[in-house]
Amino acid sequence: SYAALNRVSRSFAVVIQQLPEELKDPVCVFYLVLRGLDSVEDDMTYAAEKRLPLLRSFYLKSYDANWNIKGVGDSDDYRTLLANYHKVNSLFLSLDERYQKVIADICCKMGNGMADYAEKKVNTLTDYDNYCHYVAGLVGIGLSSLFSASGLESERLQEELELANSMGLLLQKTNISRDYYEDLSLGRVFWPRQIWGKYATRLEEFHNKPTSPEALACINEMVTNALQHVSNCILYLHMIRDPQVFRFCAIPQVMAMATLAKIYNNPNVYTEVVKIR
Ligand code: IN0
């Protein structure tokens, strides 16, 4: 499973491996299960009649030590992950039941949310927050439960659902803001119409006129929307006691902040994928 982890995530694998021993396997499995679910969601060449039911039932597959699926996934690494998914399941089944329950419960909620959103568009700011809750906020909520279940963090952490949700929303909104060009090329739209509709009648207009005042005002509003979650993220990080758990949580947030600083007022967002070093 750690080899699989290294394949699907270059830098984040290192961040997981520095966690306290007790949490390494649960978080590694949680991450791979979520990546598996993502791979199903993202493979638009996989027919919706099969993809949506699989998203909804994906959490059950973890209990089947032999389950895998071939030919699904939008990149070689993701196809490899799903084709060897039985290995993730055997590590899942070796985990303490408390951890299994948290992982399966979040996977169930997320898969259903993804399937619901596959049919509808992100129009309002409420839609935007709801979609991000399903794909990222739930990750924060699940991680909090794993941290509390390990005894390394307080019982109170898993009750702070709003703070944990904000941790995921800041990361996901940063990705969505940064990935305008990649998502547009792939025919997917995650920017809420309630924001971009103030500055254009079609989302492609920004790509054609990246330095226009409207295009810059729009990326700036996307960044400002993401920044709303910063104070909750600081409050969440403040509750973490274990230094290794703290680093695990803080590193992605620091990278997100650096990305937001880089994409603010940056016309290159509209013509390439802007990456931080
Ligand atoms: C994550 C998050 C993550 C880490 C630590 C604490 C978190 C608290 C709440 C929510 C999410 C938290 O971090 C990873 C980071 C990552 O995968 N980085 C990639 C780079 C990239 O751009 O893909 C890398 O290879 O380094 C993250 O982005 N997500 C994630 C997924 C599962 C888990 Cl267990 C933790 C994805 C997402 C959608 C933002 C939640």
PDB file of C-alpha atoms and ligand atoms in Angstrom:
ATOM      1  CA  SER A   1       0.000   0.000   0.000  1.00  0.00           C
ATOM      2  CA  TYR A   2       2.855   2.433   0.675  1.00  0.00           C
ATOM      3  CA  ALA A   3       4.165   1.794  -2.838  1.00  0.00           C
ATOM      4  CA  ALA A   4       0.684   2.661  -4.143  1.00  0.00           C
ATOM      5  CA  LEU A   5       0.686   5.753  -1.952  1.00  0.00           C
ATOM      6  CA  ASN A   6       3.985   6.911  -3.444  1.00  0.00           C
ATOM      7  CA  ARG A   7       2.608   6.471  -6.947  1.00  0.00           C
ATOM      8  CA  VAL A   8      -0.591   8.467  -6.450  1.00  0.00           C
ATOM      9  CA  SER A   9       0.962  11.260  -4.418  1.00  0.00           C
ATOM     10  CA  ARG A  10       4.554  12.418  -4.672  1.00  0.00           C
ATOM     11  CA  SER A  11       4.966  14.828  -1.780  1.00  0.00           C
ATOM     12  CA  PHE A  12       1.975  13.932   0.369  1.00  0.00           C
ATOM     13  CA  ALA A  13       3.282  10.370   0.883  1.00  0.00           C
ATOM     14  CA  VAL A  14       6.218  11.879   2.799  1.00  0.00           C
ATOM     15  CA  VAL A  15       3.831  13.936   4.935  1.00  0.00           C
ATOM     16  CA  ILE A  16       1.815  10.789   5.817  1.00  0.00           C
ATOM     17  CA  GLN A  17       4.941   8.786   6.654  1.00  0.00           C
ATOM     18  CA  GLN A  18       6.032  11.286   9.305  1.00  0.00           C
ATOM     19  CA  LEU A  19       2.783  10.746  11.278  1.00  0.00           C
ATOM     20  CA  PRO A  20       2.879   8.923  14.655  1.00  0.00           C
ATOM     21  CA  GLU A  21       3.061   5.108  14.142  1.00  0.00           C
ATOM     22  CA  GLU A  22      -0.500   4.578  15.434  1.00  0.00           C
ATOM     23  CA  LEU A  23      -1.989   6.818  12.720  1.00  0.00           C
ATOM     24  CA  LYS A  24       0.152   5.935   9.676  1.00  0.00           C
ATOM     25  CA  ASP A  25      -1.832   2.915   8.468  1.00  0.00           C
ATOM     26  CA  PRO A  26      -5.311   4.380   9.131  1.00  0.00           C
ATOM     27  CA  VAL A  27      -4.436   7.623   7.311  1.00  0.00           C
ATOM     28  CA  CYS A  28      -2.672   5.780   4.466  1.00  0.00           C
ATOM     29  CA  VAL A  29      -5.758   3.601   3.920  1.00  0.00           C
ATOM     30  CA  PHE A  30      -8.112   6.590   4.234  1.00  0.00           C
ATOM     31  CA  TYR A  31      -6.055   8.492   1.640  1.00  0.00           C
ATOM     32  CA  LEU A  32      -6.000   5.553  -0.806  1.00  0.00           C
ATOM     33  CA  VAL A  33      -9.742   4.892  -0.400  1.00  0.00           C
ATOM     34  CA  LEU A  34     -10.447   8.570  -1.135  1.00  0.00           C
ATOM     35  CA  ARG A  35      -8.115   8.533  -4.129  1.00  0.00           C
ATOM     36  CA  GLY A  36      -9.912   5.411  -5.371  1.00  0.00           C
ATOM     37  CA  LEU A  37     -13.240   7.184  -5.086  1.00  0.00           C
ATOM     38  CA  ASP A  38     -11.791  10.251  -6.872  1.00  0.00           C
ATOM     39  CA  SER A  39     -10.523   8.057  -9.704  1.00  0.00           C
ATOM     40  CA  VAL A  40     -14.031   6.717 -10.252  1.00  0.00           C
ATOM     41  CA  GLU A  41     -15.541  10.249 -10.082  1.00  0.00           C
ATOM     42  CA  ASP A  42     -13.015  11.708 -12.542  1.00  0.00           C
ATOM     43  CA  ASP A  43     -13.171   8.998 -15.229  1.00  0.00           C
ATOM     44  CA  MET A  44     -15.702  10.598 -17.567  1.00  0.00           C
ATOM     45  CA  THR A  45     -15.133   7.839 -20.138  1.00  0.00           C
ATOM     46  CA  TYR A  46     -16.721   5.354 -17.692  1.00  0.00           C
ATOM     47  CA  ALA A  47     -20.482   5.314 -18.403  1.00  0.00           C
ATOM     48  CA  ALA A  48     -22.631   7.175 -15.854  1.00  0.00           C
ATOM     49  CA  GLU A  49     -25.004   4.176 -15.484  1.00  0.00           C
ATOM     50  CA  LYS A  50     -22.078   2.241 -14.050  1.00  0.00           C
ATOM     51  CA  ARG A  51     -20.058   5.072 -12.505  1.00  0.00           C
ATOM     52  CA  LEU A  52     -22.788   6.577 -10.298  1.00  0.00           C
ATOM     53  CA  PRO A  53     -23.885   3.279  -8.666  1.00  0.00           C
ATOM     54  CA  LEU A  54     -20.199   2.441  -8.071  1.00  0.00           C
ATOM     55  CA  LEU A  55     -19.677   5.824  -6.351  1.00  0.00           C
ATOM     56  CA  ARG A  56     -22.657   5.096  -4.082  1.00  0.00           C
ATOM     57  CA  SER A  57     -21.558   1.549  -3.193  1.00  0.00           C
ATOM     58  CA  PHE A  58     -17.772   2.138  -3.136  1.00  0.00           C
ATOM     59  CA  TYR A  59     -17.596   2.117   0.703  1.00  0.00           C
ATOM     60  CA  LEU A  60     -18.853  -1.495   0.718  1.00  0.00           C
ATOM     61  CA  LYS A  61     -15.974  -2.670  -1.499  1.00  0.00           C
ATOM     62  CA  SER A  62     -13.523  -2.098   1.375  1.00  0.00           C
ATOM     63  CA  TYR A  63     -15.028  -5.111   3.184  1.00  0.00           C
ATOM     64  CA  ASP A  64     -14.373  -7.419   0.204  1.00  0.00           C
ATOM     65  CA  ALA A  65     -10.741  -8.590   0.392  1.00  0.00           C
ATOM     66  CA  ASN A  66     -10.769  -9.637  -3.298  1.00  0.00           C
ATOM     67  CA  TRP A  67     -12.443  -6.631  -4.935  1.00  0.00           C
ATOM     68  CA  ASN A  68     -10.790  -4.616  -7.695  1.00  0.00           C
ATOM     69  CA  ILE A  69     -11.810  -3.100 -11.013  1.00  0.00           C
ATOM     70  CA  LYS A  70      -9.823  -3.016 -14.241  1.00  0.00           C
ATOM     71  CA  GLY A  71      -9.800  -0.320 -16.917  1.00  0.00           C
ATOM     72  CA  VAL A  72     -11.306   2.442 -14.743  1.00  0.00           C
ATOM     73  CA  GLY A  73      -9.386   5.654 -13.910  1.00  0.00           C
ATOM     74  CA  ASP A  74      -8.269   8.675 -15.931  1.00  0.00           C
ATOM     75  CA  SER A  75      -4.500   8.098 -15.611  1.00  0.00           C
ATOM     76  CA  ASP A  76      -2.174   5.065 -15.460  1.00  0.00           C
ATOM     77  CA  ASP A  77      -1.510   5.548 -11.742  1.00  0.00           C
ATOM     78  CA  TYR A  78      -5.221   5.628 -10.927  1.00  0.00           C
ATOM     79  CA  ARG A  79      -5.972   2.602 -13.123  1.00  0.00           C
ATOM     80  CA  THR A  80      -3.174   0.765 -11.284  1.00  0.00           C
ATOM     81  CA  LEU A  81      -4.636   1.781  -7.916  1.00  0.00           C
ATOM     82  CA  LEU A  82      -8.117   0.467  -8.807  1.00  0.00           C
ATOM     83  CA  ALA A  83      -6.797  -2.691 -10.493  1.00  0.00           C
ATOM     84  CA  ASN A  84      -4.872  -3.516  -7.273  1.00  0.00           C
ATOM     85  CA  TYR A  85      -7.525  -2.269  -4.891  1.00  0.00           C
ATOM     86  CA  HIS A  86      -7.682  -5.653  -3.072  1.00  0.00           C
ATOM     87  CA  LYS A  87      -4.336  -4.677  -1.492  1.00  0.00           C
ATOM     88  CA  VAL A  88      -5.884  -1.522  -0.035  1.00  0.00           C
ATOM     89  CA  ASN A  89      -8.761  -3.667   1.261  1.00  0.00           C
ATOM     90  CA  SER A  90      -6.512  -6.153   3.039  1.00  0.00           C
ATOM     91  CA  LEU A  91      -4.802  -3.278   4.869  1.00  0.00           C
ATOM     92  CA  PHE A  92      -8.256  -1.775   5.593  1.00  0.00           C
ATOM     93  CA  LEU A  93      -9.452  -5.099   7.076  1.00  0.00           C
ATOM     94  CA  SER A  94      -6.362  -5.285   9.303  1.00  0.00           C
ATOM     95  CA  LEU A  95      -7.211  -1.928  10.929  1.00  0.00           C
ATOM     96  CA  ASP A  96      -8.916  -1.571  14.291  1.00  0.00           C
ATOM     97  CA  GLU A  97     -12.710  -1.534  13.836  1.00  0.00           C
ATOM     98  CA  ARG A  98     -13.004   2.053  15.101  1.00  0.00           C
ATOM     99  CA  TYR A  99     -10.828   3.210  12.190  1.00  0.00           C
ATOM    100  CA  GLN A 100     -12.667   1.030   9.645  1.00  0.00           C
ATOM    101  CA  LYS A 101     -15.985   2.540  10.706  1.00  0.00           C
ATOM    102  CA  VAL A 102     -14.770   6.148  10.294  1.00  0.00           C
ATOM    103  CA  ILE A 103     -13.263   5.455   6.850  1.00  0.00           C
ATOM    104  CA  ALA A 104     -16.313   3.552   5.531  1.00  0.00           C
ATOM    105  CA  ASP A 105     -18.764   6.139   6.914  1.00  0.00           C
ATOM    106  CA  ILE A 106     -16.968   9.085   5.247  1.00  0.00           C
ATOM    107  CA  CYS A 107     -16.539   7.110   2.007  1.00  0.00           C
ATOM    108  CA  CYS A 108     -20.295   6.373   1.963  1.00  0.00           C
ATOM    109  CA  LYS A 109     -21.268  10.031   2.480  1.00  0.00           C
ATOM    110  CA  MET A 110     -18.718  11.275  -0.052  1.00  0.00           C
ATOM    111  CA  GLY A 111     -19.642   8.752  -2.755  1.00  0.00           C
ATOM    112  CA  ASN A 112     -23.315   9.683  -2.479  1.00  0.00           C
ATOM    113  CA  GLY A 113     -22.515  13.415  -2.568  1.00  0.00           C
ATOM    114  CA  MET A 114     -20.304  12.934  -5.649  1.00  0.00           C
ATOM    115  CA  ALA A 115     -23.039  10.973  -7.438  1.00  0.00           C
ATOM    116  CA  ASP A 116     -25.612  13.694  -6.608  1.00  0.00           C
ATOM    117  CA  TYR A 117     -23.292  16.412  -7.942  1.00  0.00           C
ATOM    118  CA  ALA A 118     -22.435  14.495 -11.120  1.00  0.00           C
ATOM    119  CA  GLU A 119     -25.917  15.460 -12.341  1.00  0.00           C
ATOM    120  CA  LYS A 120     -26.058  19.074 -11.244  1.00  0.00           C
ATOM    121  CA  LYS A 121     -23.963  22.211 -11.777  1.00  0.00           C
ATOM    122  CA  VAL A 122     -22.281  24.432  -9.220  1.00  0.00           C
ATOM    123  CA  ASN A 123     -24.301  27.645  -9.516  1.00  0.00           C
ATOM    124  CA  THR A 124     -24.669  29.384  -6.172  1.00  0.00           C
ATOM    125  CA  LEU A 125     -22.137  29.955  -3.411  1.00  0.00           C
ATOM    126  CA  THR A 126     -24.185  27.472  -1.351  1.00  0.00           C
ATOM    127  CA  ASP A 127     -23.739  24.816  -4.081  1.00  0.00           C
ATOM    128  CA  TYR A 128     -20.011  25.594  -4.076  1.00  0.00           C
ATOM    129  CA  ASP A 129     -19.716  25.117  -0.289  1.00  0.00           C
ATOM    130  CA  ASN A 130     -21.856  21.945  -0.453  1.00  0.00           C
ATOM    131  CA  TYR A 131     -19.826  20.374  -3.252  1.00  0.00           C
ATOM    132  CA  CYS A 132     -16.577  21.192  -1.457  1.00  0.00           C
ATOM    133  CA  HIS A 133     -18.039  19.754   1.754  1.00  0.00           C
ATOM    134  CA  TYR A 134     -18.590  16.397   0.052  1.00  0.00           C
ATOM    135  CA  VAL A 135     -15.222  16.119  -1.664  1.00  0.00           C
ATOM    136  CA  ALA A 136     -12.997  17.796   0.954  1.00  0.00           C
ATOM    137  CA  GLY A 137     -14.835  18.945   4.113  1.00  0.00           C
ATOM    138  CA  LEU A 138     -15.754  15.322   4.883  1.00  0.00           C
ATOM    139  CA  VAL A 139     -12.043  14.447   4.664  1.00  0.00           C
ATOM    140  CA  GLY A 140     -11.332  16.939   7.457  1.00  0.00           C
ATOM    141  CA  ILE A 141     -14.203  15.523   9.529  1.00  0.00           C
ATOM    142  CA  GLY A 142     -12.955  11.945   8.983  1.00  0.00           C
ATOM    143  CA  LEU A 143      -9.360  12.835   9.862  1.00  0.00           C
ATOM    144  CA  SER A 144     -10.529  14.488  13.104  1.00  0.00           C
ATOM    145  CA  SER A 145     -12.355  11.272  14.031  1.00  0.00           C
ATOM    146  CA  LEU A 146      -9.233   9.206  13.278  1.00  0.00           C
ATOM    147  CA  PHE A 147      -7.083  11.574  15.387  1.00  0.00           C
ATOM    148  CA  SER A 148      -9.540  11.392  18.319  1.00  0.00           C
ATOM    149  CA  ALA A 149      -9.918   7.602  17.973  1.00  0.00           C
ATOM    150  CA  SER A 150      -6.126   7.222  18.234  1.00  0.00           C
ATOM    151  CA  GLY A 151      -6.145   8.940  21.623  1.00  0.00           C
ATOM    152  CA  LEU A 152      -3.400  11.288  20.400  1.00  0.00           C
ATOM    153  CA  GLU A 153      -5.882  14.149  20.093  1.00  0.00           C
ATOM    154  CA  SER A 154      -8.745  15.176  22.381  1.00  0.00           C
ATOM    155  CA  GLU A 155     -12.297  13.818  22.114  1.00  0.00           C
ATOM    156  CA  ARG A 156     -13.426  17.408  21.516  1.00  0.00           C
ATOM    157  CA  LEU A 157     -11.612  17.613  18.170  1.00  0.00           C
ATOM    158  CA  GLN A 158     -14.045  15.214  16.463  1.00  0.00           C
ATOM    159  CA  GLU A 159     -16.962  17.383  17.606  1.00  0.00           C
ATOM    160  CA  GLU A 160     -15.673  20.536  15.884  1.00  0.00           C
ATOM    161  CA  LEU A 161     -17.276  19.664  12.543  1.00  0.00           C
ATOM    162  CA  GLU A 162     -17.350  23.247  11.230  1.00  0.00           C
ATOM    163  CA  LEU A 163     -13.623  23.798  11.889  1.00  0.00           C
ATOM    164  CA  ALA A 164     -12.684  20.438  10.313  1.00  0.00           C
ATOM    165  CA  ASN A 165     -14.903  21.209   7.308  1.00  0.00           C
ATOM    166  CA  SER A 166     -13.106  24.551   6.814  1.00  0.00           C
ATOM    167  CA  MET A 167      -9.721  22.756   6.640  1.00  0.00           C
ATOM    168  CA  GLY A 168     -10.952  20.811   3.631  1.00  0.00           C
ATOM    169  CA  LEU A 169     -12.758  23.748   2.026  1.00  0.00           C
ATOM    170  CA  LEU A 170      -9.675  25.963   2.034  1.00  0.00           C
ATOM    171  CA  LEU A 171      -7.635  23.234   0.289  1.00  0.00           C
ATOM    172  CA  GLN A 172     -10.324  22.348  -2.238  1.00  0.00           C
ATOM    173  CA  LYS A 173     -11.234  25.957  -3.115  1.00  0.00           C
ATOM    174  CA  THR A 174      -7.534  26.660  -3.666  1.00  0.00           C
ATOM    175  CA  ASN A 175      -7.303  23.699  -6.065  1.00  0.00           C
ATOM    176  CA  ILE A 176     -10.466  24.725  -7.916  1.00  0.00           C
ATOM    177  CA  SER A 177      -9.252  28.328  -8.285  1.00  0.00           C
ATOM    178  CA  ARG A 178      -5.795  27.240  -9.468  1.00  0.00           C
ATOM    179  CA  ASP A 179      -7.070  24.541 -11.857  1.00  0.00           C
ATOM    180  CA  TYR A 180      -9.335  26.788 -14.010  1.00  0.00           C
ATOM    181  CA  TYR A 181      -7.412  26.007 -17.191  1.00  0.00           C
ATOM    182  CA  GLU A 182      -6.979  22.269 -16.652  1.00  0.00           C
ATOM    183  CA  ASP A 183     -10.655  21.813 -15.738  1.00  0.00           C
ATOM    184  CA  LEU A 184     -11.834  23.982 -18.641  1.00  0.00           C
ATOM    185  CA  SER A 185      -9.740  21.892 -21.071  1.00  0.00           C
ATOM    186  CA  LEU A 186     -11.355  18.738 -19.672  1.00  0.00           C
ATOM    187  CA  GLY A 187     -14.833  20.242 -19.974  1.00  0.00           C
ATOM    188  CA  ARG A 188     -15.487  20.385 -16.222  1.00  0.00           C
ATOM    189  CA  VAL A 189     -16.585  23.500 -14.367  1.00  0.00           C
ATOM    190  CA  PHE A 190     -16.288  23.960 -10.608  1.00  0.00           C
ATOM    191  CA  TRP A 191     -16.194  27.780 -10.425  1.00  0.00           C
ATOM    192  CA  PRO A 192     -19.611  28.925  -9.106  1.00  0.00           C
ATOM    193  CA  ARG A 193     -21.664  30.910 -11.599  1.00  0.00           C
ATOM    194  CA  GLN A 194     -22.652  33.275  -8.789  1.00  0.00           C
ATOM    195  CA  ILE A 195     -19.036  34.533  -8.877  1.00  0.00           C
ATOM    196  CA  TRP A 196     -17.933  34.286 -12.529  1.00  0.00           C
ATOM    197  CA  GLY A 197     -21.331  35.398 -13.875  1.00  0.00           C
ATOM    198  CA  LYS A 198     -20.610  38.901 -12.532  1.00  0.00           C
ATOM    199  CA  TYR A 199     -17.611  39.180 -14.883  1.00  0.00           C
ATOM    200  CA  ALA A 200     -18.469  37.137 -18.001  1.00  0.00           C
ATOM    201  CA  THR A 201     -21.291  35.418 -19.827  1.00  0.00           C
ATOM    202  CA  ARG A 202     -19.136  32.361 -20.602  1.00  0.00           C
ATOM    203  CA  LEU A 203     -16.259  30.956 -18.571  1.00  0.00           C
ATOM    204  CA  GLU A 204     -14.027  30.699 -21.695  1.00  0.00           C
ATOM    205  CA  GLU A 205     -13.958  34.517 -22.009  1.00  0.00           C
ATOM    206  CA  PHE A 206     -11.298  34.673 -19.281  1.00  0.00           C
ATOM    207  CA  HIS A 207      -9.056  32.335 -21.288  1.00  0.00           C
ATOM    208  CA  ASN A 208      -9.379  34.571 -24.359  1.00  0.00           C
ATOM    209  CA  LYS A 209      -8.771  37.843 -22.440  1.00  0.00           C
ATOM    210  CA  PRO A 210      -6.710  36.864 -19.390  1.00  0.00           C
ATOM    211  CA  THR A 211      -5.488  40.358 -18.487  1.00  0.00           C
ATOM    212  CA  SER A 212      -8.869  42.105 -18.691  1.00  0.00           C
ATOM    213  CA  PRO A 213     -10.042  43.877 -15.504  1.00  0.00           C
ATOM    214  CA  GLU A 214     -12.999  41.433 -15.378  1.00  0.00           C
ATOM    215  CA  ALA A 215     -10.768  38.364 -15.543  1.00  0.00           C
ATOM    216  CA  LEU A 216      -8.516  39.680 -12.775  1.00  0.00           C
ATOM    217  CA  ALA A 217     -11.470  40.725 -10.586  1.00  0.00           C
ATOM    218  CA  CYS A 218     -12.872  37.210 -10.967  1.00  0.00           C
ATOM    219  CA  ILE A 219      -9.763  35.293  -9.893  1.00  0.00           C
ATOM    220  CA  ASN A 220      -9.405  37.760  -7.010  1.00  0.00           C
ATOM    221  CA  GLU A 221     -12.964  37.042  -5.869  1.00  0.00           C
ATOM    222  CA  MET A 222     -12.284  33.273  -6.067  1.00  0.00           C
ATOM    223  CA  VAL A 223      -9.201  33.757  -3.850  1.00  0.00           C
ATOM    224  CA  THR A 224     -11.104  35.990  -1.412  1.00  0.00           C
ATOM    225  CA  ASN A 225     -13.852  33.368  -1.157  1.00  0.00           C
ATOM    226  CA  ALA A 226     -11.255  30.718  -0.219  1.00  0.00           C
ATOM    227  CA  LEU A 227      -9.651  33.048   2.342  1.00  0.00           C
ATOM    228  CA  GLN A 228     -12.929  33.145   4.354  1.00  0.00           C
ATOM    229  CA  HIS A 229     -11.916  29.782   5.829  1.00  0.00           C
ATOM    230  CA  VAL A 230      -8.504  30.856   7.131  1.00  0.00           C
ATOM    231  CA  SER A 231      -9.653  31.856  10.621  1.00  0.00           C
ATOM    232  CA  ASN A 232     -11.400  28.485  11.178  1.00  0.00           C
ATOM    233  CA  CYS A 233      -8.251  26.699   9.948  1.00  0.00           C
ATOM    234  CA  ILE A 234      -6.129  28.569  12.494  1.00  0.00           C
ATOM    235  CA  LEU A 235      -8.631  27.658  15.248  1.00  0.00           C
ATOM    236  CA  TYR A 236      -8.468  23.994  14.128  1.00  0.00           C
ATOM    237  CA  LEU A 237      -4.669  23.925  14.091  1.00  0.00           C
ATOM    238  CA  HIS A 238      -4.696  25.551  17.544  1.00  0.00           C
ATOM    239  CA  MET A 239      -6.540  22.496  18.939  1.00  0.00           C
ATOM    240  CA  ILE A 240      -3.926  19.990  17.710  1.00  0.00           C
ATOM    241  CA  ARG A 241      -1.588  18.773  20.473  1.00  0.00           C
ATOM    242  CA  ASP A 242       0.705  16.236  18.788  1.00  0.00           C
ATOM    243  CA  PRO A 243       3.557  17.941  16.856  1.00  0.00           C
ATOM    244  CA  GLN A 244       3.570  15.310  14.069  1.00  0.00           C
ATOM    245  CA  VAL A 245      -0.202  15.525  13.617  1.00  0.00           C
ATOM    246  CA  PHE A 246       0.188  19.314  13.606  1.00  0.00           C
ATOM    247  CA  ARG A 247       2.753  19.157  10.799  1.00  0.00           C
ATOM    248  CA  PHE A 248       0.570  16.739   8.817  1.00  0.00           C
ATOM    249  CA  CYS A 249      -2.320  19.225   8.992  1.00  0.00           C
ATOM    250  CA  ALA A 250      -0.334  22.442   8.626  1.00  0.00           C
ATOM    251  CA  ILE A 251       1.811  21.539   5.583  1.00  0.00           C
ATOM    252  CA  PRO A 252      -1.074  21.341   3.059  1.00  0.00           C
ATOM    253  CA  GLN A 253      -2.536  24.564   4.496  1.00  0.00           C
ATOM    254  CA  VAL A 254       0.767  26.405   4.122  1.00  0.00           C
ATOM    255  CA  MET A 255       1.046  25.153   0.529  1.00  0.00           C
ATOM    256  CA  ALA A 256      -2.521  26.333  -0.133  1.00  0.00           C
ATOM    257  CA  MET A 257      -1.738  29.790   1.270  1.00  0.00           C
ATOM    258  CA  ALA A 258       1.357  30.053  -0.943  1.00  0.00           C
ATOM    259  CA  THR A 259      -0.759  29.024  -3.949  1.00  0.00           C
ATOM    260  CA  LEU A 260      -3.435  31.625  -3.137  1.00  0.00           C
ATOM    261  CA  ALA A 261      -0.732  34.315  -2.892  1.00  0.00           C
ATOM    262  CA  LYS A 262       0.641  33.219  -6.267  1.00  0.00           C
ATOM    263  CA  ILE A 263      -2.665  33.124  -8.148  1.00  0.00           C
ATOM    264  CA  TYR A 264      -4.102  36.389  -6.754  1.00  0.00           C
ATOM    265  CA  ASN A 265      -4.341  38.949  -9.573  1.00  0.00           C
ATOM    266  CA  ASN A 266      -2.388  36.514 -11.791  1.00  0.00           C
ATOM    267  CA  PRO A 267      -3.592  36.315 -15.426  1.00  0.00           C
ATOM    268  CA  ASN A 268      -1.524  33.127 -15.986  1.00  0.00           C
ATOM    269  CA  VAL A 269      -4.267  31.184 -14.141  1.00  0.00           C
ATOM    270  CA  TYR A 270      -6.291  31.526 -17.349  1.00  0.00           C
ATOM    271  CA  THR A 271      -3.694  30.109 -19.722  1.00  0.00           C
ATOM    272  CA  GLU A 272      -1.712  27.516 -17.718  1.00  0.00           C
ATOM    273  CA  VAL A 273      -1.738  25.665 -14.390  1.00  0.00           C
ATOM    274  CA  VAL A 274       0.190  27.913 -11.979  1.00  0.00           C
ATOM    275  CA  LYS A 275       2.297  25.802  -9.599  1.00  0.00           C
ATOM    276  CA  ILE A 276       4.327  26.846  -6.564  1.00  0.00           C
ATOM    277  CA  ARG A 277       7.904  25.520  -6.345  1.00  0.00           C
TER     278      ARG A 277
HETATM  279  C1  IN0 B   1      -5.974  15.345   2.332  1.00  0.00           C
HETATM  280  C2  IN0 B   1      -5.443  16.708   2.671  1.00  0.00           C
HETATM  281  C3  IN0 B   1      -5.329  16.985   4.145  1.00  0.00           C
HETATM  282  C4  IN0 B   1      -4.153  16.796   4.821  1.00  0.00           C
HETATM  283  C5  IN0 B   1      -4.056  17.106   6.190  1.00  0.00           C
HETATM  284  C6  IN0 B   1      -5.126  17.581   6.892  1.00  0.00           C
HETATM  285  C7  IN0 B   1      -6.328  17.786   6.256  1.00  0.00           C
HETATM  286  C8  IN0 B   1      -7.441  18.273   6.957  1.00  0.00           C
HETATM  287  C9  IN0 B   1      -8.635  18.476   6.307  1.00  0.00           C
HETATM  288  C10 IN0 B   1      -8.772  18.181   4.971  1.00  0.00           C
HETATM  289  C11 IN0 B   1      -7.693  17.704   4.262  1.00  0.00           C
HETATM  290  C12 IN0 B   1      -6.455  17.483   4.871  1.00  0.00           C
HETATM  291  O1  IN0 B   1      -4.203  17.018   2.039  1.00  0.00           O
HETATM  292  C13 IN0 B   1      -3.973  16.537   0.722  1.00  0.00           C
HETATM  293  C14 IN0 B   1      -2.681  17.104   0.148  1.00  0.00           C
HETATM  294  C15 IN0 B   1      -2.268  16.397  -1.164  1.00  0.00           C
HETATM  295  O2  IN0 B   1      -2.762  15.356  -1.485  1.00  0.00           O
HETATM  296  N1  IN0 B   1      -1.385  16.987  -1.925  1.00  0.00           N
HETATM  297  C16 IN0 B   1      -0.956  16.450  -3.242  1.00  0.00           C
HETATM  298  C17 IN0 B   1      -0.778  17.550  -4.215  1.00  0.00           C
HETATM  299  C18 IN0 B   1      -1.963  17.747  -5.099  1.00  0.00           C
HETATM  300  O3  IN0 B   1      -2.133  18.872  -5.581  1.00  0.00           O
HETATM  301  O4  IN0 B   1      -2.692  16.761  -5.363  1.00  0.00           O
HETATM  302  C19 IN0 B   1       0.400  15.795  -3.149  1.00  0.00           C
HETATM  303  O5  IN0 B   1       0.661  14.884  -3.941  1.00  0.00           O
HETATM  304  O6  IN0 B   1       1.183  16.176  -2.284  1.00  0.00           O
HETATM  305  C20 IN0 B   1      -5.144  16.787  -0.204  1.00  0.00           C
HETATM  306  O7  IN0 B   1      -5.054  17.599  -1.122  1.00  0.00           O
HETATM  307  N2  IN0 B   1      -6.298  16.053  -0.003  1.00  0.00           N
HETATM  308  C21 IN0 B   1      -6.414  15.085   1.009  1.00  0.00           C
HETATM  309  C22 IN0 B   1      -6.946  13.841   0.689  1.00  0.00           C
HETATM  310  C23 IN0 B   1      -7.017  12.851   1.622  1.00  0.00           C
HETATM  311  C24 IN0 B   1      -6.538  13.098   2.912  1.00  0.00           C
HETATM  312 CL1  IN0 B   1      -6.577  11.849   4.101  1.00  0.00          CL
HETATM  313  C25 IN0 B   1      -5.996  14.329   3.267  1.00  0.00           C
HETATM  314  C26 IN0 B   1      -7.399  16.185  -0.983  1.00  0.00           C
HETATM  315  C27 IN0 B   1      -8.550  17.181  -0.638  1.00  0.00           C
HETATM  316  C28 IN0 B   1      -9.621  17.071  -1.710  1.00  0.00           C
HETATM  317  C29 IN0 B   1      -8.068  18.635  -0.607  1.00  0.00           C
HETATM  318  C30 IN0 B   1      -9.164  16.856   0.725  1.00  0.00           C
END
